[in-house]
Short mmCIF file of C-alpha atoms in Angstrom, two decimals:
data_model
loop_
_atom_site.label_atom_id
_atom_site.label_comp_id
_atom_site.label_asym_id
_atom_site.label_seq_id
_atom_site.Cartn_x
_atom_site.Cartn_y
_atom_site.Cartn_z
CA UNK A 1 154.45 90.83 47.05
CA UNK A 2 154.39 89.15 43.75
CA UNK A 3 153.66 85.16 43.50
CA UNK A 4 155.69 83.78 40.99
CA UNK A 5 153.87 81.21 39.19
CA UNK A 6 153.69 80.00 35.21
CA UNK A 7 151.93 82.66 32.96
CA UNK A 8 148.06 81.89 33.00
CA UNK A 9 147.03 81.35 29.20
CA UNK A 10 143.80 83.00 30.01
CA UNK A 11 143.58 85.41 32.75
CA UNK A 12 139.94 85.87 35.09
CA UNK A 13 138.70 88.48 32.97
CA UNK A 14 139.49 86.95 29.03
CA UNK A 15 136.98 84.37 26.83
CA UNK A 16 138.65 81.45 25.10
CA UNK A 17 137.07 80.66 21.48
CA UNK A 18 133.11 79.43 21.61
CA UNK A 19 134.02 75.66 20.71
CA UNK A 20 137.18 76.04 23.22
CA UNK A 21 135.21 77.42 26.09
CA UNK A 22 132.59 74.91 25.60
CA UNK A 23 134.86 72.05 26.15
CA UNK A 24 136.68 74.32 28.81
CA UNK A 25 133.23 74.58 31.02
CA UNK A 26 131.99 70.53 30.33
CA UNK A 27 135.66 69.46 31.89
CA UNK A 28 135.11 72.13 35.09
CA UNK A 29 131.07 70.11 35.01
CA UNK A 30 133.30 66.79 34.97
CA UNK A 31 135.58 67.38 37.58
CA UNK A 32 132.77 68.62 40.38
CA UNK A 33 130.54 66.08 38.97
CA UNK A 34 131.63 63.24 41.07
CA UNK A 35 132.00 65.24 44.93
CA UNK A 36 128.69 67.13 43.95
CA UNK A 37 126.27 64.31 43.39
CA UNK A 38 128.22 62.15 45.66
CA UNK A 39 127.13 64.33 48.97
CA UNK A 40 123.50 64.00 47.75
CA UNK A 41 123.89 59.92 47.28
CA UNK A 42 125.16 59.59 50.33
CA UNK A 43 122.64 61.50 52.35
CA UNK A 44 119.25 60.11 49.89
CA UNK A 45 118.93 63.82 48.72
CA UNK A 46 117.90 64.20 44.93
CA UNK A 47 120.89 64.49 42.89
CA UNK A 48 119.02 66.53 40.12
CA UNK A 49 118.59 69.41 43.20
CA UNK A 50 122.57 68.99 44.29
CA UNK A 51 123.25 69.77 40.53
CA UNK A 52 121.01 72.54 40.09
CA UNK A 53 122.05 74.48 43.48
CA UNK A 54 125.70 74.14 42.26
CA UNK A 55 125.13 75.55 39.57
CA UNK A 56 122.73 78.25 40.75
CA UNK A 57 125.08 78.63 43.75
CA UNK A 58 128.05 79.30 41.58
CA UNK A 59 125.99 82.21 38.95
CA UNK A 60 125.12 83.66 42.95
CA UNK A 61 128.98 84.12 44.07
CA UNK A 62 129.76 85.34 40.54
CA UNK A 63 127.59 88.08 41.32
CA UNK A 64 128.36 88.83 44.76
CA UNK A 65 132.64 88.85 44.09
CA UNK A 66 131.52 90.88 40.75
CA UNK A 67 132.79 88.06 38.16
CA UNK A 68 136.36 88.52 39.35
CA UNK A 69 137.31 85.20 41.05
CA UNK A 70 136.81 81.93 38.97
CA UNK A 71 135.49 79.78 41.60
CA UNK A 72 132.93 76.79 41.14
CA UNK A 73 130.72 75.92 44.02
CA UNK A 74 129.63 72.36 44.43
CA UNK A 75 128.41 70.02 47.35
CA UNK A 76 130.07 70.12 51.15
CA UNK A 77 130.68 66.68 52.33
CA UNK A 78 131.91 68.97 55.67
CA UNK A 79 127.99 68.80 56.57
CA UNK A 80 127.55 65.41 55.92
CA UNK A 81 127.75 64.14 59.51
CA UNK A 82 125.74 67.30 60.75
CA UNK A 83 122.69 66.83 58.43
CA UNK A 84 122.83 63.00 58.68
CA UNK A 85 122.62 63.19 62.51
CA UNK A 86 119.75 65.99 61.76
CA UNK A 87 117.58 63.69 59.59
CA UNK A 88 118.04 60.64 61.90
CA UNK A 89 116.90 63.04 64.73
CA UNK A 90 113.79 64.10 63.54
CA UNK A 91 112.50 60.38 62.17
CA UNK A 92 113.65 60.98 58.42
CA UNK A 93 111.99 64.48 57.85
CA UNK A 94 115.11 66.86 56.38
CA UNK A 95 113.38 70.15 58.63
CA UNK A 96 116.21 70.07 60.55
CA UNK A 97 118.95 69.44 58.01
CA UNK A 98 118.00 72.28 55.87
CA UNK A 99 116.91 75.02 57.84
CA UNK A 100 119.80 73.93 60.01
CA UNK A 101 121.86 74.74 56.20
CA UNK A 102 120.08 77.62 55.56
CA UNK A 103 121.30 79.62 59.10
CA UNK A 104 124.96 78.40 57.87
CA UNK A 105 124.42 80.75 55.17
CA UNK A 106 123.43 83.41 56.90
CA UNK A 107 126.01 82.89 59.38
CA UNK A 108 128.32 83.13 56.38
CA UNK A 109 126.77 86.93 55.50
CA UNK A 110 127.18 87.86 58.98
CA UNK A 111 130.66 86.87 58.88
CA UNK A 112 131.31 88.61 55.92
CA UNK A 113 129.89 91.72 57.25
CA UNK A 114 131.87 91.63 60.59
CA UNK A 115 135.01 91.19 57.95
CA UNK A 116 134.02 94.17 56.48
CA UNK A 117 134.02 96.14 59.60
CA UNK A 118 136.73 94.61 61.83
CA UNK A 119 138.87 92.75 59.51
CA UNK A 120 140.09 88.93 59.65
CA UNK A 121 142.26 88.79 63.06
CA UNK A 122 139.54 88.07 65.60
CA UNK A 123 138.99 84.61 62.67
CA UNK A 124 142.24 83.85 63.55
CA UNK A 125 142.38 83.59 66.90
CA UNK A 126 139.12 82.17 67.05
CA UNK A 127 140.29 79.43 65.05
CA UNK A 128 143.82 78.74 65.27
CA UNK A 129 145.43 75.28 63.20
CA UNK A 130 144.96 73.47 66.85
CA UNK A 131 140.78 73.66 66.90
CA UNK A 132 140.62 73.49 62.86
CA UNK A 133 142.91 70.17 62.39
CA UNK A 134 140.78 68.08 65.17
CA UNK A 135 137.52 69.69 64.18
CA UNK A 136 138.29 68.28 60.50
CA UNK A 137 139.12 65.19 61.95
CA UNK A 138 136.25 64.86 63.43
CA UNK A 139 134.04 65.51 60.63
CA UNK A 140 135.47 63.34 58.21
CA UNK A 141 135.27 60.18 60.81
CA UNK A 142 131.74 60.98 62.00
CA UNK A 143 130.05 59.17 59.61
CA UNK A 144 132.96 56.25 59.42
CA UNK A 145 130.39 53.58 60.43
CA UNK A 146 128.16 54.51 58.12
CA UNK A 147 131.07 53.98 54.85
CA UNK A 148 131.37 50.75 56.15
CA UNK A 149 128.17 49.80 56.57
CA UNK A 150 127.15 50.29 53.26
CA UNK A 151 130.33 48.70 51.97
CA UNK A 152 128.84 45.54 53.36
CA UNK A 153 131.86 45.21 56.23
CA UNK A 154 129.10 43.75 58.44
CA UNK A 155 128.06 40.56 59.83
CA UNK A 156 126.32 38.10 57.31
CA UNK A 157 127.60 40.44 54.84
CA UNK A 158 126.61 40.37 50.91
CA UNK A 159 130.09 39.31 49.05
CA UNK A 160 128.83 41.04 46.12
CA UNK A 161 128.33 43.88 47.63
CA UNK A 162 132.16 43.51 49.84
CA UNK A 163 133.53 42.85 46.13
CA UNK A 164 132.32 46.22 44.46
CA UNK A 165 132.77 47.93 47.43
CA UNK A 166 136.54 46.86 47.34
CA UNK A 167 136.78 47.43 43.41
CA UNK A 168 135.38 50.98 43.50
CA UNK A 169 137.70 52.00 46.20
CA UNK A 170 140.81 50.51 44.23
CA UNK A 171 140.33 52.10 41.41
CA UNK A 172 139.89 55.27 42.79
CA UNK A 173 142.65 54.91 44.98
CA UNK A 174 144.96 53.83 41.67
CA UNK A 175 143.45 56.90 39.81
CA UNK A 176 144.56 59.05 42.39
CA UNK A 177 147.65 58.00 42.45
CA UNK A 178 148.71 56.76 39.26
CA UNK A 179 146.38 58.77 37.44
CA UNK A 180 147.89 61.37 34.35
CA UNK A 181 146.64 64.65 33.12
CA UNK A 182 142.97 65.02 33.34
CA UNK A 183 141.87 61.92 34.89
CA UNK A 184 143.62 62.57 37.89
CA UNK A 185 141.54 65.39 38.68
CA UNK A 186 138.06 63.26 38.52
CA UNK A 187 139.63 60.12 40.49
CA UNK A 188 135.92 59.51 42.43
CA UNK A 189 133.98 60.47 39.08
CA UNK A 190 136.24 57.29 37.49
CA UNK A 191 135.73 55.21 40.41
CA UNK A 192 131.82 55.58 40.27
CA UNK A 193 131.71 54.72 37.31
CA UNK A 194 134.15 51.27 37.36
CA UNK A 195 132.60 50.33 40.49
CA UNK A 196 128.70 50.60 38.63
CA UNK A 197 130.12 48.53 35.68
CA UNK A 198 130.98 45.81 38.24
CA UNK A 199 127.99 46.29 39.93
CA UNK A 200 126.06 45.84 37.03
CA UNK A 201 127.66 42.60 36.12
CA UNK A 202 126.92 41.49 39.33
CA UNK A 203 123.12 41.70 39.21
CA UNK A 204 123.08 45.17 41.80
CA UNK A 205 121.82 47.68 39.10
CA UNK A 206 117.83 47.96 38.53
CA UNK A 207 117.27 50.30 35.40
CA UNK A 208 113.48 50.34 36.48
CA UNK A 209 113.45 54.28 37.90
CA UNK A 210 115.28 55.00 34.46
CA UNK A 211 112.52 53.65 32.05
CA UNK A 212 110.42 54.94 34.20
CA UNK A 213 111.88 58.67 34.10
CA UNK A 214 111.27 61.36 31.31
CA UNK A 215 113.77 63.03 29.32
CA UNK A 216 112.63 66.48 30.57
CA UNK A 217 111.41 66.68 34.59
CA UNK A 218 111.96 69.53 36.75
CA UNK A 219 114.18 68.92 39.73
CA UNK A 220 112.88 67.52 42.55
CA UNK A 221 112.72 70.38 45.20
CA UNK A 222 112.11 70.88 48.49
CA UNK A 223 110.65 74.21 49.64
CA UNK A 224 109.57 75.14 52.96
CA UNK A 225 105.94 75.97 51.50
CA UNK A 226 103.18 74.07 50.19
CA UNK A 227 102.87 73.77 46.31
CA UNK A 228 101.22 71.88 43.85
CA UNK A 229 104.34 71.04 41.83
CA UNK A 230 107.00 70.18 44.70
CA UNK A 231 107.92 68.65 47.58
CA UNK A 232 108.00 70.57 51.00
CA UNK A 233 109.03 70.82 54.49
CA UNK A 234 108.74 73.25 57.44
CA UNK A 235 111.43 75.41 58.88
CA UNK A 236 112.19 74.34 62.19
CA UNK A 237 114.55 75.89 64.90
CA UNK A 238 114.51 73.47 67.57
CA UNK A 239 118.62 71.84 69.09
CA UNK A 240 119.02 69.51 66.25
CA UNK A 241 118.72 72.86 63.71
CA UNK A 242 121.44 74.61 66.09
CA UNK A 243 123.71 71.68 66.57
CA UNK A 244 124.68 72.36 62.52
CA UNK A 245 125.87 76.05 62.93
CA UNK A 246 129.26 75.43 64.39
CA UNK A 247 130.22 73.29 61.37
CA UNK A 248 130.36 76.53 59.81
CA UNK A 249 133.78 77.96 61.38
CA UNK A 250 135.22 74.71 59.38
CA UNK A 251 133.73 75.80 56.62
CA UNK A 252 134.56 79.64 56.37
CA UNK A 253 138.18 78.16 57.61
CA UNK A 254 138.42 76.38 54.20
CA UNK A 255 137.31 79.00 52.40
CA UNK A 256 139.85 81.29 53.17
CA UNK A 257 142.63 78.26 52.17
CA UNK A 258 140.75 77.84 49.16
CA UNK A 259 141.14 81.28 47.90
CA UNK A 260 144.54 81.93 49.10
CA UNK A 261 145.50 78.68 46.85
CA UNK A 262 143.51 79.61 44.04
CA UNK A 263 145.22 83.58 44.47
CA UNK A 264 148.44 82.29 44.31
CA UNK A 265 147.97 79.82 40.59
CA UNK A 266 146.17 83.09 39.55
CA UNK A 267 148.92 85.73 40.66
CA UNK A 268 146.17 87.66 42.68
CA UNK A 269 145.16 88.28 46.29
CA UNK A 270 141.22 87.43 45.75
CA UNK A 271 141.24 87.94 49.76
CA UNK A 272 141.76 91.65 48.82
CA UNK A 273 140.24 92.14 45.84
CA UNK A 274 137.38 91.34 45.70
CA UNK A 275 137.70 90.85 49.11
CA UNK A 276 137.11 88.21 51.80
CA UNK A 277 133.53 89.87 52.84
CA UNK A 278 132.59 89.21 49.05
CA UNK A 279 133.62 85.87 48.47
CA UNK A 280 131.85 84.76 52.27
CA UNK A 281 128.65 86.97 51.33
CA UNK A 282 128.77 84.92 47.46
CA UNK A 283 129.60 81.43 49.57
CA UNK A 284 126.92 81.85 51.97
CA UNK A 285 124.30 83.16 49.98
CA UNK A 286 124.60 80.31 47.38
CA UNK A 287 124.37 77.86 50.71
CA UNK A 288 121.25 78.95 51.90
CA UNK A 289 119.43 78.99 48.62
CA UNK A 290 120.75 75.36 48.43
CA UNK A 291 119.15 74.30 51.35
CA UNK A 292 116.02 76.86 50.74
CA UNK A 293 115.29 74.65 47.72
CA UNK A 294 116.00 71.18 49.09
CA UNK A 295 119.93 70.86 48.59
CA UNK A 296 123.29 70.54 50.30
CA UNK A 297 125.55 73.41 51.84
CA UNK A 298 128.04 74.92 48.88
CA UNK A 299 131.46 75.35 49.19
CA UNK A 300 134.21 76.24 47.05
CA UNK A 301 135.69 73.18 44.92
CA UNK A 302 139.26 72.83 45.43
CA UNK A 303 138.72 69.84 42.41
CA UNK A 304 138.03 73.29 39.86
CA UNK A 305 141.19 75.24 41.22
CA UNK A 306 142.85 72.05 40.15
CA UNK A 307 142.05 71.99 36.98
CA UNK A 308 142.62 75.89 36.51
CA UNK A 309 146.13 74.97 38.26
CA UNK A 310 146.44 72.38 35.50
CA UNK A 311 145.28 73.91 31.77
CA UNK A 312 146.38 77.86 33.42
CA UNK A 313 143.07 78.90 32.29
CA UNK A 314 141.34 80.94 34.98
CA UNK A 315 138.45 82.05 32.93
CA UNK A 316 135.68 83.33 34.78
CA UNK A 317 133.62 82.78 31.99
CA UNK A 318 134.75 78.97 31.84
CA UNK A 319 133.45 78.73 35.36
CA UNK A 320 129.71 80.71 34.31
CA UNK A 321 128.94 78.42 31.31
CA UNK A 322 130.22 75.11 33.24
CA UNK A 323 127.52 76.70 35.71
CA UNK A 324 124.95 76.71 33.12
CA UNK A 325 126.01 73.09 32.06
CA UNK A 326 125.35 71.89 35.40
CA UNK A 327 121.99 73.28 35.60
CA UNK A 328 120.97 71.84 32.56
CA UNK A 329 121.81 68.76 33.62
CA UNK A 330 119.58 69.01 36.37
CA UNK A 331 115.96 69.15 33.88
CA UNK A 332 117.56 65.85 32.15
CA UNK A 333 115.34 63.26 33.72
CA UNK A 334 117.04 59.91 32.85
CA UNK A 335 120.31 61.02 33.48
CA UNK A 336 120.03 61.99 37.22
CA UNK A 337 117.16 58.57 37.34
CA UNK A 338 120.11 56.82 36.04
CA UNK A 339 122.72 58.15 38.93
CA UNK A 340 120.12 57.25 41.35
CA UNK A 341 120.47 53.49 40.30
CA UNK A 342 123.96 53.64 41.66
CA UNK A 343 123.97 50.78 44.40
CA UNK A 344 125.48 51.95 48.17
CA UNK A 345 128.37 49.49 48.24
CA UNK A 346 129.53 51.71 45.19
CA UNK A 347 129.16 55.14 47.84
CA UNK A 348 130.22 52.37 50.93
CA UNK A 349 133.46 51.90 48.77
CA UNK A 350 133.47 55.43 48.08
CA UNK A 351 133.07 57.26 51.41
CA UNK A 352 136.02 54.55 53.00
CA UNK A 353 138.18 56.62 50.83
CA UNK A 354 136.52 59.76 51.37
CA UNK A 355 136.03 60.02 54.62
CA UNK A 356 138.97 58.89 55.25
CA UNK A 357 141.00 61.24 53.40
CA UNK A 358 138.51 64.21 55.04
CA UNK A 359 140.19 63.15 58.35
CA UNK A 360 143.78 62.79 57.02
CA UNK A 361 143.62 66.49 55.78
CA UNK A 362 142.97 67.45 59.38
CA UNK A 363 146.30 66.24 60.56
CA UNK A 364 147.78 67.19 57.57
CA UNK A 365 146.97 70.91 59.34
CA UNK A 366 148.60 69.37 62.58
CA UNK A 367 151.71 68.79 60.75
CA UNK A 368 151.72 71.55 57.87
CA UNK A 369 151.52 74.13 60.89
CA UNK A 370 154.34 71.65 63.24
CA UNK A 371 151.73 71.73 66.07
CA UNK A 372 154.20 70.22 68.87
CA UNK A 373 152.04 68.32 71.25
CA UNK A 374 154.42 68.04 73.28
CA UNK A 375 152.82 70.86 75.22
CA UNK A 376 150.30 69.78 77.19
CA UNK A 377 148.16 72.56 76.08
CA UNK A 378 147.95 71.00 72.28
CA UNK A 379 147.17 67.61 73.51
CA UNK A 380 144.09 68.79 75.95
CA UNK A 381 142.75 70.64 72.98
CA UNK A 382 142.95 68.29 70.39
CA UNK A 383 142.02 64.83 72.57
CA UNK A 384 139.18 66.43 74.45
CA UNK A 385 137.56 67.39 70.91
CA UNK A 386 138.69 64.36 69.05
CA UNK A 387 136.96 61.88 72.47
CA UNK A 388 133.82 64.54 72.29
CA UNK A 389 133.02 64.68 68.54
CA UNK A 390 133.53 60.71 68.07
CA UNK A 391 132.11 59.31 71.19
CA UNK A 392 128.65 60.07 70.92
CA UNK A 393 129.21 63.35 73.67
CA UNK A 394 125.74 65.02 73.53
CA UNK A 395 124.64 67.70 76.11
CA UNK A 396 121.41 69.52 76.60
CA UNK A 397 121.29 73.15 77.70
CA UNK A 398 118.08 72.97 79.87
CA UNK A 399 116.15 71.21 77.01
CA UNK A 400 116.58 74.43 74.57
CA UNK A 401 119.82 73.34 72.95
CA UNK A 402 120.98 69.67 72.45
CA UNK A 403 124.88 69.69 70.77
CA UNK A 404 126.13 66.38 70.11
CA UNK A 405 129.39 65.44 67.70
CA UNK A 406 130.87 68.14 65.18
CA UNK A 407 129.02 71.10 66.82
CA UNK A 408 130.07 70.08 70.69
CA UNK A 409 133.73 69.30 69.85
CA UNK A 410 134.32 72.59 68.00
CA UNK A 411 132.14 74.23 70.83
CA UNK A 412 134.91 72.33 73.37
CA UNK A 413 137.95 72.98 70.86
CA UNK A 414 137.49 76.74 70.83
CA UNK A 415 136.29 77.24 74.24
CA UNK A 416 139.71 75.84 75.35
CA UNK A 417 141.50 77.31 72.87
CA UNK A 418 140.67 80.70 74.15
CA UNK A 419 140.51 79.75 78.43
CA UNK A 420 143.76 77.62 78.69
CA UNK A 421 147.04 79.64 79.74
CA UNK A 422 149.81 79.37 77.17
CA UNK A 423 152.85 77.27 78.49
CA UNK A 424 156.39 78.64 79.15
CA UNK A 425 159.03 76.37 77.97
CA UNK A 426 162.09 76.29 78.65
CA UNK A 427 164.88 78.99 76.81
CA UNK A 428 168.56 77.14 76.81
CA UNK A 429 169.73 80.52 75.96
CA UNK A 430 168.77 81.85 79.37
CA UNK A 431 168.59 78.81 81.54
CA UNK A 432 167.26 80.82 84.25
CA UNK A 433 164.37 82.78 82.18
CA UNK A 434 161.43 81.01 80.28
CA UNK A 435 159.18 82.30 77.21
CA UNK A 436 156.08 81.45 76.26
CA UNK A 437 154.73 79.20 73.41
CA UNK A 438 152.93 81.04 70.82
CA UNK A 439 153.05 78.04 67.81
CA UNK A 440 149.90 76.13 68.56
CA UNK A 441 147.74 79.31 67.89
CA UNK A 442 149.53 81.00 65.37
#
């Protein structure tokens, strides 16, 4: 069936004019920008890697879906917890975090080949609103402490620090919601930058890694091999890799949303054509050569499907050359010296908001699917996951597994999900006959 929706001015497969597309592509590069480096701030990852595997990520799903869905892949903040647990694990060294990335992707192409084979039912079941809504919840909290810390909501406190936390979360929040046209769409890119401006009057800015930067320098990679030019570190498979796979069914859930909303501006049904196993093989792939060369997980950028929603231009070509942009960006030395200058009560200001809204969108699943927990089914599932992933649960399978937050409470949400008996409820059409409640999983 037909979505109605306005006319697109551009459809996937059409080119706008050269000067056109060019400042098409730089406002796609603008509205990722500010998620996309963000992830990489937050977790002391080089930014000039984050940009590089978004871009590279995105020219890898173009490929895979055969240029035929205009989708922009930037930097998941749904693995933020997972690798920041990871890292903290193993003493500082990233092993974990990244090969623990990479295995996401390849979970992702082993997905999309079991999509291929036996269709997307056995996803649904597997992951009905009731595990996905908590399991989002969870994620987006996990790291809660950590917002405020760097905020400077702590004892003896820096007021400096408190007072561009504060500003940098205000004006985003205003943005957000007060914001017109195209600023609305790059409400944390705005806030960044108001909240460095006040830092900078302030005295919290050193310009020192800038001067000392160079206008060209190749990105700062991490590859899990010794070479003369980069960084490295060593693939490791141990619990804290593992305890990052589950975060994946989160991810692959969001996906699917992602395309359905971007199908329906576009008048299409990506989800058939090219098809869900393309867009997961394109997805995953991207991830794991992320994390192969020392970046975050991908994921599709609901911030570009907004701004496609917004100009009706769903140019795949748009998305290509804002892909090329962003790798540029990457070899521009001073520029991603200068992001690194940004000081954390601008991120601790930041991730308040973020996080924060991360969490909201998992109720927002509760609600937008009328989950009734008023069946005691609904409340098990989501309080035993929400009490797991948030109060520092971990278990240890015989010393060969350790899970522990995200990766235990989804473990927990769809364990449940699939053991506990549906309830009958009451029918006050047949007072004498009861049916059985189907909602929460459906």
């Amino acid at each position: 069936m037909a979505i109605n929706q306005k006319p697109l001015l551009l459809d996937v497969d059409e080119k706008p004019e050269v000067l056109k597309g060019i400042l098409l592509s730089f406002q796609h590069v603008f509205a990722m920008f500010g998620a996309t480096i963000l992830v990489p701030l937050i977790l002391g990852m080089p930014v000039s890697v984050a940009l590089f595997a978004s871009g590279i990520g995105t020219l890898i799903y173009q490929v895979a879906t055969q240029a035929k869905v205009p989708v922009y892949l930037g930097s998941s903040f749904a693995y933020i917890t997972a690798m920041a647990v990871a890292m903290e694990q193993m003493g500082g060294d990233i092993k974990a975090a990244q090969t623990g990335v990479i295995m996401v992707g390849l979970v992702y192409v082993l997905i999309a080949g079991l999509v291929k084979v036996l269709g997307t039912k056995w996803i649904d079941k597997l992951l009905p609103p009731i595990v996905i809504g908590p399991m989002i919840m969870v994620i987006g909290l996990g790291l809660a402490s950590s917002a405020v810390t760097n905020a400077g909501f702590v004892a003896d406190g820096d007021i400096r620090h408190i007072i561009v936390a504060i500003s940098t979360f205000l004006i985003t929040s205003f943005i957000n919601t007060k914001g017109k046209g195209f600023f609305k769409i790059i409400p944390f890119l705005i806030g960044i930058i108001g909240g460095y401006v006040i830092a900078l009057f302030m005295g919290l800015v050193d310009f020192q890694p800038v001067l000392d930067a160079k206008w060209f320098e190749l990105p700062g990679f991490y590859l899990p091999f010794e070479t003369p030019w980069f960084n490295s570190y060593d693939l490791y498979f141990g619990p804290e890799t593992l305890a990052i796979i589950p975060v994946a069914l989160v991810t692959i859930s969001e996906h699917i949303g992602d395309h359905t909303v971007l199908g329906k501006i576009c008048n299409r049904q990506f989800l058939k054509d090219p098809g869900l196993s393309r867009t997961l093989m394109g997805d995953g792939v991207a991830t794991a050569v992320s994390a192969f060369i020392g970046g975050p997980a991908n994921t599709t950028y609901g911030e570009n499907t907004g701004v496609i929603g917004m100009t009706r231009i769903a140019s795949v070509s748009v998305i290509r050359n804002a892909a090329f942009i962003a790798i540029g960006l990457s070899f521009f030395g001073k520029f991603t010296a200068l992001i690194s200058t940004i000081p954390t009560s601008v991120l601790g200001g930041m991730s308040i908001l973020l996080y924060g809204v991360i969490a909201s969108n998992g109720l927002k699943v509760l609600i937008e699917e009328q989950i009734d927990f008023n069946h005691v089914r609904n409340l098990i599932i989501a309080s035993s996951m929400l009490v797991l992933g948030l109060g520092g649960a971990v278990l240890d399978i015989a010393g060969v597994v350790t899970l522990s937050g995200t990766a235990l409470s989804a473990l927990a949400g769809i364990t449940l999900n699939l053991v506990l008996p549906h309830e009958e409820v009451y029918n006050p059409k047949h007072p004498t006959k009861k049916k059985e409640e189907h909602k929460q999983t459906h």
